[in-house]
PDB file of C-alpha atoms in Angstrom:
ATOM      1  CA  ALA A   1      27.436   4.976   6.123  1.00  0.00           C
ATOM      2  CA  MET A   2      30.991   4.641   4.881  1.00  0.00           C
ATOM      3  CA  GLY A   3      33.281   5.769   7.705  1.00  0.00           C
ATOM      4  CA  GLY A   4      37.021   6.302   7.308  1.00  0.00           C
ATOM      5  CA  LEU A   5      38.589   3.213   5.789  1.00  0.00           C
ATOM      6  CA  SER A   6      41.616   3.481   8.066  1.00  0.00           C
ATOM      7  CA  MET A   7      39.492   3.015  11.199  1.00  0.00           C
ATOM      8  CA  ARG A   8      38.156  -0.364  10.112  1.00  0.00           C
ATOM      9  CA  SER A   9      39.900  -3.706   9.985  1.00  0.00           C
ATOM     10  CA  LYS A  10      40.758  -5.213   6.625  1.00  0.00           C
ATOM     11  CA  SER A  11      38.360  -8.114   7.210  1.00  0.00           C
ATOM     12  CA  GLU A  12      35.523  -5.666   7.982  1.00  0.00           C
ATOM     13  CA  MET A  13      36.269  -3.683   4.815  1.00  0.00           C
ATOM     14  CA  LEU A  14      36.375  -6.811   2.653  1.00  0.00           C
ATOM     15  CA  ALA A  15      33.143  -8.074   4.221  1.00  0.00           C
ATOM     16  CA  GLU A  16      31.507  -4.726   3.399  1.00  0.00           C
ATOM     17  CA  LEU A  17      32.775  -4.876  -0.185  1.00  0.00           C
ATOM     18  CA  LYS A  18      31.519  -8.461  -0.534  1.00  0.00           C
ATOM     19  CA  LYS A  19      28.055  -7.358   0.609  1.00  0.00           C
ATOM     20  CA  MET A  20      28.078  -4.433  -1.871  1.00  0.00           C
ATOM     21  CA  LEU A  21      29.117  -6.752  -4.706  1.00  0.00           C
ATOM     22  CA  HIS A  22      26.473  -9.317  -3.771  1.00  0.00           C
ATOM     23  CA  ASP A  23      23.758  -6.648  -3.706  1.00  0.00           C
ATOM     24  CA  MET A  24      24.955  -5.295  -7.060  1.00  0.00           C
ATOM     25  CA  PHE A  25      24.905  -8.707  -8.775  1.00  0.00           C
ATOM     26  CA  VAL A  26      21.493  -9.540  -7.291  1.00  0.00           C
ATOM     27  CA  ALA A  27      20.140  -6.180  -8.506  1.00  0.00           C
ATOM     28  CA  ARG A  28      21.570  -6.780 -12.001  1.00  0.00           C
ATOM     29  CA  GLU A  29      19.998 -10.242 -12.108  1.00  0.00           C
ATOM     30  CA  ALA A  30      16.649  -8.721 -11.063  1.00  0.00           C
ATOM     31  CA  GLY A  31      16.829  -6.227 -13.936  1.00  0.00           C
ATOM     32  CA  THR A  32      17.295  -3.102 -11.813  1.00  0.00           C
ATOM     33  CA  ALA A  33      17.078   0.201 -13.721  1.00  0.00           C
ATOM     34  CA  HIS A  34      20.278   1.228 -15.523  1.00  0.00           C
ATOM     35  CA  HIS A  35      20.869   4.460 -13.579  1.00  0.00           C
ATOM     36  CA  ARG A  36      20.638   2.598 -10.261  1.00  0.00           C
ATOM     37  CA  MET A  37      23.066  -0.063 -11.507  1.00  0.00           C
ATOM     38  CA  ALA A  38      25.478   2.648 -12.659  1.00  0.00           C
ATOM     39  CA  ARG A  39      25.374   4.224  -9.208  1.00  0.00           C
ATOM     40  CA  ALA A  40      25.976   0.849  -7.502  1.00  0.00           C
ATOM     41  CA  HIS A  41      28.945   0.252  -9.828  1.00  0.00           C
ATOM     42  CA  GLY A  42      30.292   3.683  -8.927  1.00  0.00           C
ATOM     43  CA  TYR A  43      30.124   2.931  -5.207  1.00  0.00           C
ATOM     44  CA  VAL A  44      31.837  -0.437  -5.645  1.00  0.00           C
ATOM     45  CA  ASP A  45      34.561   1.005  -7.908  1.00  0.00           C
ATOM     46  CA  GLY A  46      35.232   3.838  -5.472  1.00  0.00           C
ATOM     47  CA  TYR A  47      35.371   1.493  -2.506  1.00  0.00           C
ATOM     48  CA  MET A  48      37.767  -0.861  -4.293  1.00  0.00           C
ATOM     49  CA  ARG A  49      39.973   2.056  -5.358  1.00  0.00           C
ATOM     50  CA  GLY A  50      40.069   3.226  -1.732  1.00  0.00           C
ATOM     51  CA  LEU A  51      41.128  -0.234  -0.541  1.00  0.00           C
ATOM     52  CA  ILE A  52      43.911  -0.427  -3.146  1.00  0.00           C
ATOM     53  CA  ASP A  53      45.129   3.168  -2.731  1.00  0.00           C
ATOM     54  CA  GLY A  54      45.127   2.790   1.055  1.00  0.00           C
ATOM     55  CA  GLY A  55      47.213  -0.368   0.799  1.00  0.00           C
ATOM     56  CA  HIS A  56      44.474  -2.439   2.450  1.00  0.00           C
ATOM     57  CA  ALA A  57      44.085  -4.933  -0.400  1.00  0.00           C
ATOM     58  CA  SER A  58      45.732  -5.895  -3.680  1.00  0.00           C
ATOM     59  CA  ARG A  59      44.044  -5.799  -7.060  1.00  0.00           C
ATOM     60  CA  THR A  60      44.396  -9.604  -7.226  1.00  0.00           C
ATOM     61  CA  GLU A  61      42.619 -10.046  -3.873  1.00  0.00           C
ATOM     62  CA  LEU A  62      39.777  -7.804  -4.975  1.00  0.00           C
ATOM     63  CA  LEU A  63      39.371  -9.559  -8.329  1.00  0.00           C
ATOM     64  CA  ALA A  64      39.097 -12.868  -6.461  1.00  0.00           C
ATOM     65  CA  LEU A  65      36.455 -11.347  -4.181  1.00  0.00           C
ATOM     66  CA  VAL A  66      34.486 -10.064  -7.203  1.00  0.00           C
ATOM     67  CA  ALA A  67      34.640 -13.516  -8.844  1.00  0.00           C
ATOM     68  CA  GLU A  68      33.451 -15.142  -5.614  1.00  0.00           C
ATOM     69  CA  ALA A  69      30.544 -12.700  -5.231  1.00  0.00           C
ATOM     70  CA  ARG A  70      29.574 -13.160  -8.894  1.00  0.00           C
ATOM     71  CA  ALA A  71      29.651 -16.960  -8.565  1.00  0.00           C
ATOM     72  CA  ALA A  72      27.408 -16.781  -5.486  1.00  0.00           C
ATOM     73  CA  VAL A  73      24.702 -15.122  -7.610  1.00  0.00           C
ATOM     74  CA  TYR A  74      25.268 -16.553 -11.112  1.00  0.00           C
ATOM     75  CA  GLY A  75      26.925 -19.873 -10.298  1.00  0.00           C
ATOM     76  CA  PRO A  76      30.514 -20.827 -11.197  1.00  0.00           C
ATOM     77  CA  ALA A  77      32.106 -19.229 -14.238  1.00  0.00           C
ATOM     78  CA  THR A  78      32.161 -21.448 -17.330  1.00  0.00           C
ATOM     79  CA  ALA A  79      34.677 -19.580 -19.521  1.00  0.00           C
ATOM     80  CA  LYS A  80      37.559 -21.929 -18.647  1.00  0.00           C
ATOM     81  CA  VAL A  81      35.527 -25.008 -19.581  1.00  0.00           C
ATOM     82  CA  GLU A  82      34.398 -23.391 -22.833  1.00  0.00           C
ATOM     83  CA  LEU A  83      37.989 -22.502 -23.754  1.00  0.00           C
ATOM     84  CA  GLU A  84      39.183 -26.047 -23.067  1.00  0.00           C
ATOM     85  CA  THR A  85      36.311 -27.468 -25.143  1.00  0.00           C
ATOM     86  CA  ALA A  86      37.109 -25.100 -28.022  1.00  0.00           C
ATOM     87  CA  ALA A  87      40.784 -26.143 -27.937  1.00  0.00           C
ATOM     88  CA  ALA A  88      39.954 -29.876 -27.984  1.00  0.00           C
TER      89      ALA A  88
END
């Protein structure tokens, strides 16, 4: 259950978000039904908005957390390497 954000420490909230993101990426990788993925996205978006609006975390921090959670499931991002290769 999602209690009041203000009653939890920032590290607890970020750990919870990281778990939600991990579960969402794992579900996407497993081919989970679209409506269930949409609901998971909604929860994550709402949670992130709450963290930002409450002043608990910055957008930059949360984007880094999302990238980290994504990399844990899909492996490191390759876009930077591809861009550098294209420019060469």
